[in-house]
GROMACS .gro file of C-alpha atoms in nm:
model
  276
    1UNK     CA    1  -0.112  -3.299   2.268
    2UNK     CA    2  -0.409  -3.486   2.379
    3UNK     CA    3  -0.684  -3.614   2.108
    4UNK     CA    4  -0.938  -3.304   2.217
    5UNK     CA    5  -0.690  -3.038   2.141
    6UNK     CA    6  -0.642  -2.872   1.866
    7UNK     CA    7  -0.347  -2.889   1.669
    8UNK     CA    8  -0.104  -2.622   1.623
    9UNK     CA    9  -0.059  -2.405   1.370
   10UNK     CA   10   0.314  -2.409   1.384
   11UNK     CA   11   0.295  -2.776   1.283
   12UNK     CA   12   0.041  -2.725   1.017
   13UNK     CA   13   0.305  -2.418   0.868
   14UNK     CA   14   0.552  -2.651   0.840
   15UNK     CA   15   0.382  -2.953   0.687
   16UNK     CA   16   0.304  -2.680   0.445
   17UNK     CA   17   0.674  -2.581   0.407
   18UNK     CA   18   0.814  -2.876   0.334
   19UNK     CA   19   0.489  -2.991   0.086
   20UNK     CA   20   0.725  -2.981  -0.276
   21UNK     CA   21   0.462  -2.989  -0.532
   22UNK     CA   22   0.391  -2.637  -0.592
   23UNK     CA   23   0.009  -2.698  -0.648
   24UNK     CA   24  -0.027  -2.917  -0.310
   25UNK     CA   25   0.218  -2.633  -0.130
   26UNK     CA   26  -0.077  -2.315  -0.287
   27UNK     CA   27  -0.367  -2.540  -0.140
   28UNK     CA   28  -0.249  -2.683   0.188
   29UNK     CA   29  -0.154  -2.323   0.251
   30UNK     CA   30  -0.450  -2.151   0.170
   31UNK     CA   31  -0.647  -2.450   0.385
   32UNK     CA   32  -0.420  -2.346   0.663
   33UNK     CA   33  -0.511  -2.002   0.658
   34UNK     CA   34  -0.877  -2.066   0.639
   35UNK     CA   35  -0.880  -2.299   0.926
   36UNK     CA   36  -0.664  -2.009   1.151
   37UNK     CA   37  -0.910  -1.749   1.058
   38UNK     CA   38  -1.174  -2.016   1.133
   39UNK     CA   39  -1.007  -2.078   1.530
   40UNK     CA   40  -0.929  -2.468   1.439
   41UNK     CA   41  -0.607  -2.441   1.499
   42UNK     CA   42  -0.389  -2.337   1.838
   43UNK     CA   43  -0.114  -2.155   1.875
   44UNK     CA   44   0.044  -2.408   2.068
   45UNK     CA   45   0.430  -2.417   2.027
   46UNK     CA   46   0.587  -2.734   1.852
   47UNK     CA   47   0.968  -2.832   1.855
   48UNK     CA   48   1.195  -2.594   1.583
   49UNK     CA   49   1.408  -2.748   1.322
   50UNK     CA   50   1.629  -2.530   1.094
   51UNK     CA   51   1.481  -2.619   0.768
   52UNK     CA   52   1.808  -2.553   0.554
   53UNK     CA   53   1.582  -2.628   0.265
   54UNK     CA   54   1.228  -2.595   0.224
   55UNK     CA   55   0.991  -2.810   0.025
   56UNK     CA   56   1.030  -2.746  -0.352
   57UNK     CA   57   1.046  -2.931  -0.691
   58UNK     CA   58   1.309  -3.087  -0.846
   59UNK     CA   59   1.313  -2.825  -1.110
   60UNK     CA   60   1.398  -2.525  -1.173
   61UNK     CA   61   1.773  -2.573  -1.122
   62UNK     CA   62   1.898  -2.331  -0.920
   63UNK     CA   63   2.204  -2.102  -1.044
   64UNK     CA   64   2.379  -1.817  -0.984
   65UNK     CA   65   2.224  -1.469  -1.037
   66UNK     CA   66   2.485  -1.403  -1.297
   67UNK     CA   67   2.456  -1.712  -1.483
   68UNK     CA   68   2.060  -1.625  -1.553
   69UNK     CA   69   1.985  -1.500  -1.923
   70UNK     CA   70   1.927  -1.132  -1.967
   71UNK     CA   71   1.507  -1.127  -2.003
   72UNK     CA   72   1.458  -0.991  -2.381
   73UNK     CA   73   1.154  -0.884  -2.343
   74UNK     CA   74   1.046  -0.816  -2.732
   75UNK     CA   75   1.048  -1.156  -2.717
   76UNK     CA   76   0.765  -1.396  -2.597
   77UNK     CA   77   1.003  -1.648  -2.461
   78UNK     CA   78   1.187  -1.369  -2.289
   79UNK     CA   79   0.890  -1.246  -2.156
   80UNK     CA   80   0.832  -1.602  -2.006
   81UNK     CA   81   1.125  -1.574  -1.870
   82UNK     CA   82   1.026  -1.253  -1.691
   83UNK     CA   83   0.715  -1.402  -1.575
   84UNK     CA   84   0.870  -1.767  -1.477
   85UNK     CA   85   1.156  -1.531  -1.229
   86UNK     CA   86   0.881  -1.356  -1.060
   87UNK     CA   87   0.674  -1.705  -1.017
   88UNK     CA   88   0.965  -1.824  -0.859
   89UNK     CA   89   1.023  -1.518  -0.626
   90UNK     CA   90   0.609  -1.542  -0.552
   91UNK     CA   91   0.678  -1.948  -0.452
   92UNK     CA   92   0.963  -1.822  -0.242
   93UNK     CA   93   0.758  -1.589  -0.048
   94UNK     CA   94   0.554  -1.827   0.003
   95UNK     CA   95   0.796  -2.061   0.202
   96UNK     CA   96   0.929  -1.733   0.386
   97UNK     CA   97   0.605  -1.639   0.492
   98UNK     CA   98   0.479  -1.979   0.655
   99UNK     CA   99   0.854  -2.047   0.798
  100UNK     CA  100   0.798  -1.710   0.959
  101UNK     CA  101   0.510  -1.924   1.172
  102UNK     CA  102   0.675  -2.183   1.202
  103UNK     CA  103   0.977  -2.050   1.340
  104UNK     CA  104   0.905  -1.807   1.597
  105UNK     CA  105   0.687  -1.931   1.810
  106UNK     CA  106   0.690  -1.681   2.063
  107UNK     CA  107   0.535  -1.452   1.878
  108UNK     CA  108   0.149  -1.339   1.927
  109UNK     CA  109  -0.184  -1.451   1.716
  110UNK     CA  110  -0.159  -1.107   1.573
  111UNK     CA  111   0.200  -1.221   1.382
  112UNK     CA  112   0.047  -1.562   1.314
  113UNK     CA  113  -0.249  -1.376   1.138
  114UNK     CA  114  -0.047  -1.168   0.929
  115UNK     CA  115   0.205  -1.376   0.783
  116UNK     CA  116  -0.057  -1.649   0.703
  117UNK     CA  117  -0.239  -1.392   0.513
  118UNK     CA  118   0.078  -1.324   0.355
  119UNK     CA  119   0.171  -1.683   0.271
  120UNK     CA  120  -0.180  -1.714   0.109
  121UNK     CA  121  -0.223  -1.434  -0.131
  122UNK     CA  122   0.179  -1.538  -0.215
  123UNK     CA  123   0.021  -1.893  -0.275
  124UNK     CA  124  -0.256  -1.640  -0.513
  125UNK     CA  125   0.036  -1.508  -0.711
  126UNK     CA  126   0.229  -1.798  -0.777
  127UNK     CA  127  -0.106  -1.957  -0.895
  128UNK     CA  128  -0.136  -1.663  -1.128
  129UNK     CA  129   0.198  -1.641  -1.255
  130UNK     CA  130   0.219  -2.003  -1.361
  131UNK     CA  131  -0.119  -1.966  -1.562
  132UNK     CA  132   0.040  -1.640  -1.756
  133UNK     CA  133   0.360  -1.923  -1.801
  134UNK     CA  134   0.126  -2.191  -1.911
  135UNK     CA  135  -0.035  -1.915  -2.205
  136UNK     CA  136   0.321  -1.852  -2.325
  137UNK     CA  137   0.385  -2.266  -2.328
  138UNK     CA  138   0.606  -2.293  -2.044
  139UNK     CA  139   0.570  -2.430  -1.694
  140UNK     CA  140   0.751  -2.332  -1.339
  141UNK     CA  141   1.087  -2.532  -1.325
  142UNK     CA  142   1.124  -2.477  -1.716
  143UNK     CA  143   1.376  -2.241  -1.649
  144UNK     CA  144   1.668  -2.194  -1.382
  145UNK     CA  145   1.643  -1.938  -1.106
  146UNK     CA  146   1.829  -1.841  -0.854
  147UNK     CA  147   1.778  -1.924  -0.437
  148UNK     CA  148   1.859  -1.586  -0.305
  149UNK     CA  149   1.557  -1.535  -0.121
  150UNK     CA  150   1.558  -1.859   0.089
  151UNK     CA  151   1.931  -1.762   0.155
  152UNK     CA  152   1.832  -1.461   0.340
  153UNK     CA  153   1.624  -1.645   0.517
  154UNK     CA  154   1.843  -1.915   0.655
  155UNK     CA  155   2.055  -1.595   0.775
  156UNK     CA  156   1.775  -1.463   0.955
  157UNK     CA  157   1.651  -1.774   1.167
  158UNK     CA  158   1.780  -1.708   1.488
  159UNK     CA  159   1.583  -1.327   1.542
  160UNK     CA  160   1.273  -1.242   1.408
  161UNK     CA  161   1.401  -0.901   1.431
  162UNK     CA  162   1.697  -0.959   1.203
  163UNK     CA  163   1.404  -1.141   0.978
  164UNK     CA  164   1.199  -0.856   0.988
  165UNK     CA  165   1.450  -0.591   0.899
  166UNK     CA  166   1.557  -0.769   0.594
  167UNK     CA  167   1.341  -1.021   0.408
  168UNK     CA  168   1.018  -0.779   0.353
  169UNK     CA  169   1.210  -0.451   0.393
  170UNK     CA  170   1.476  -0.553   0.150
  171UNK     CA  171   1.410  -0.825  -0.056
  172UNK     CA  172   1.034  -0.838  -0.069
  173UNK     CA  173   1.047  -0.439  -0.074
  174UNK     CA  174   1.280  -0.447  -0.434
  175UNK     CA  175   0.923  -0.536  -0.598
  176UNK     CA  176   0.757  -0.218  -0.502
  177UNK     CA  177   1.068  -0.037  -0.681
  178UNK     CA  178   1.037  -0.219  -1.039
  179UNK     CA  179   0.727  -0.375  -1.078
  180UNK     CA  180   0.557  -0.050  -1.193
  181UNK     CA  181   0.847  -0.049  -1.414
  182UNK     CA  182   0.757  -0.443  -1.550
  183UNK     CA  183   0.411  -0.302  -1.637
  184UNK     CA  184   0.490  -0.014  -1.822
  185UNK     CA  185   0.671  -0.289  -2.039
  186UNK     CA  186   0.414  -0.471  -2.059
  187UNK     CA  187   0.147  -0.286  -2.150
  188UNK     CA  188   0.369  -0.139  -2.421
  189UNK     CA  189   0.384  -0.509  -2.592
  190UNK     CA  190   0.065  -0.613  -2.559
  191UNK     CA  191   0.045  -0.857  -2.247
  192UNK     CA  192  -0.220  -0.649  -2.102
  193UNK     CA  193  -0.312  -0.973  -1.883
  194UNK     CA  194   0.039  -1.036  -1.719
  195UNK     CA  195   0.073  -0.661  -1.669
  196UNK     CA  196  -0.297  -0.698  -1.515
  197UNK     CA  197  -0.155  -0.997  -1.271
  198UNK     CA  198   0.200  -0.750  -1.200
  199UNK     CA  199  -0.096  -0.478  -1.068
  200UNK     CA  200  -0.242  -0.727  -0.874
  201UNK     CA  201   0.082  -0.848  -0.690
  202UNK     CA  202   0.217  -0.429  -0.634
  203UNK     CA  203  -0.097  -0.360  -0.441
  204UNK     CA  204  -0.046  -0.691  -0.245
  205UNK     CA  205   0.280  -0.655  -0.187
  206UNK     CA  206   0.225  -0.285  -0.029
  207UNK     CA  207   0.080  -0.430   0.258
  208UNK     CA  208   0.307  -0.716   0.287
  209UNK     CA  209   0.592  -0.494   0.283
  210UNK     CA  210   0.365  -0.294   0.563
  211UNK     CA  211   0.321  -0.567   0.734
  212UNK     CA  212   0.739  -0.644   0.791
  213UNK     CA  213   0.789  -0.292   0.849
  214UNK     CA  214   0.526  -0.274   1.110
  215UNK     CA  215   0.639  -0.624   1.292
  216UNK     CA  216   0.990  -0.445   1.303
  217UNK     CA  217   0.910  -0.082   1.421
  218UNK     CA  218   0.729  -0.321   1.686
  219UNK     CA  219   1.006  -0.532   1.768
  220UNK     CA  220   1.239  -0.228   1.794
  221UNK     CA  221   1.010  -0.115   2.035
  222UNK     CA  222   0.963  -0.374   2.269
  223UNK     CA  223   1.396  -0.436   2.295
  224UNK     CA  224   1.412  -0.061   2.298
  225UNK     CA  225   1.663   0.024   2.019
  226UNK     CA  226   1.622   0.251   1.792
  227UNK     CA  227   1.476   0.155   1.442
  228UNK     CA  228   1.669   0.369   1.156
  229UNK     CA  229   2.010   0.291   1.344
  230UNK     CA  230   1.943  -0.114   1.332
  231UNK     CA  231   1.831  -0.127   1.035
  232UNK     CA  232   2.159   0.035   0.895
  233UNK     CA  233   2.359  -0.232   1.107
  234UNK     CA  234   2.176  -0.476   0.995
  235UNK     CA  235   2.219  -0.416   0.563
  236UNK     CA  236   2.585  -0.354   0.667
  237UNK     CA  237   2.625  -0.710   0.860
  238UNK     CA  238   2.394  -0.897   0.627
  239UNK     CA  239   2.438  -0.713   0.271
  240UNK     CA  240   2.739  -0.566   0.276
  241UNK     CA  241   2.755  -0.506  -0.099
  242UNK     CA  242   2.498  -0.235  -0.058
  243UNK     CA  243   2.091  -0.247  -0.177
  244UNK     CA  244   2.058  -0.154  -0.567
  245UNK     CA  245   1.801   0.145  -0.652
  246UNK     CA  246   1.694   0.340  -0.736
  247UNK     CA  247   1.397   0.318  -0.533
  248UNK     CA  248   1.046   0.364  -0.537
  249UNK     CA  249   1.030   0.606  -0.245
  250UNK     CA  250   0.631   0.701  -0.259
  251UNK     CA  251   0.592   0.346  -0.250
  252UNK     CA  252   0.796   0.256   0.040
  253UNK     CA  253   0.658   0.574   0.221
  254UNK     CA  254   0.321   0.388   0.192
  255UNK     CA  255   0.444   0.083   0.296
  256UNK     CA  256   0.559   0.223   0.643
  257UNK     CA  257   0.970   0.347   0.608
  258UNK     CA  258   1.032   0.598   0.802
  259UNK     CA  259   1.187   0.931   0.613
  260UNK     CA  260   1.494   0.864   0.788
  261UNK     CA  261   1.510   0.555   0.647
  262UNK     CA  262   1.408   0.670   0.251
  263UNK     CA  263   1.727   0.910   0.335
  264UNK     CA  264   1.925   0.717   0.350
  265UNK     CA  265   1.849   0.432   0.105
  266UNK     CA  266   1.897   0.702  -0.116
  267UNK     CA  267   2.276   0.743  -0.018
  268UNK     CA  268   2.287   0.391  -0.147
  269UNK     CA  269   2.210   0.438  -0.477
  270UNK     CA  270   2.487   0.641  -0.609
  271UNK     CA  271   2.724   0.306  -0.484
  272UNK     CA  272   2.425   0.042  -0.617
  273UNK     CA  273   2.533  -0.376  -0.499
  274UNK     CA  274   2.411  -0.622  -0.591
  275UNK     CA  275   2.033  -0.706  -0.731
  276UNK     CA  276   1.841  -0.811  -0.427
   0.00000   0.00000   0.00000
């Protein structure tokens, strides 16, 4: 790259990814979206490194799902608790979305555009959650948490179409099934505002949910296989402990699955797995 060009946004994404402070990571990313949108960047390629593990704090300590506490929410340090596991799912997604930039390259503007939208209103939510942590007197990293998201991820870094299929249609979807749940809670105890930021987040999350499903549909069109059938190969290769429900199926209708699709996550959830 000469001094008149540009530089490219797939460097940018992953300065960004690898940036551990969480308030330097929300910034830089939101920067790196505005400058996109803005056409300072190019969509030159750069070299691709497996990032086994992305740029994070030293804290929270990461556990094993079953070795978090159970959330008692009549409590306010359970409902910290609550709001510190979705602040670390929302910091995740942040990390997923830019390495989805990073990472393949060979995908169009149009990709680029989306998932750095994505990555930014993630960076939003994060910033939101941790001020709803801060009210209750807790900070991220206060509490462990678990690294399943970034897990999937490393499984999915060799195909966009594998990443597709899984990380917003199956872990990123789970949140459209019970967040509306999470607010009903909420509202019921009082914390009108974190039930306010939980609203906020759902309608977000619609379209990035959309966004993954329409990316795959797209893929699957392009390598001419068929959509429903893949995906089902791909939750029994990747998942096979099964998806947990039940599901929100108006809300994944809006988001873009296919009735096919609704069918038969809804075999699933008389033999639920694992949380995703």
């Amino acid at each position: 790259m000469t001094s008149t060009e540009p530089q490219s946004v797939h460097e940018v994404a992953e300065r960004c990814l690898r940036k551990c402070l969480p308030e330097e990571k929300c910034a830089s990313t939101q920067q790196l979206r505005a400058r996109w949108e803005a056409g300072a960047l190019s969509s030159l390629p750069t070299v691709v490194q497996r990032v086994e593990v992305p740029g994070r704090p030293e804290r929270p300590e990461l556990v094993r799902p079953r070795q978090l506490k159970k959330r008692k929410l009549h409590l306010p340090e359970g409902r910290a608790v609550l709001i510190h596991a979705l602040a670390h799912i929302e910091f995740n997604a942040i990390n997923l979305a830019l390495d989805a930039v990073y990472r393949f390259q060979q995908m169009p503007p149009e990709f680029i555009s989306d998932w750095l939208r994505v990555a930014a209103e993630e960076a939003t939510h994060f910033q939101l959650l941790r001020e709803r942590l801060r009210a209750y007197g807790f900070d991220y990293g206060d509490f462990p948490a678990h690294n399943g998201l970034w897990a999937m991820a490393c499984k999915t870094d060799l195909d966009v179409l594998d990443r597709m299929a899984l990380v917003p249609r199956v872990m990123e979807a789970r949140g459209l099934d019970v967040t509306p749940a999470m607010i009903e809670k909420l509202d019921a105890l009082g914390d009108l505002e974190t039930a306010d930021v939980l609203r906020i987040i759902w309608r977000d999350e619609l379209t990035h949910v959309e966004v993954g499903n329409r990316w795959f549909q797209e893929l699957c069109r392009q390598r001419q296989v068929a959509p429903d059938a893949t995906f089902h190969r791909l939750v029994e290769q990747h998942m096979p402990g099964g998806l947990r429900g039940p599901f929100h199926l108006e809300a994944r209708r809006r988001a873009g699955f296919s009735e096919t699709e609704l069918a038969y996550l809804q075999t699933l959830e008389a033999t639920p797995g694992p949380a995703c």
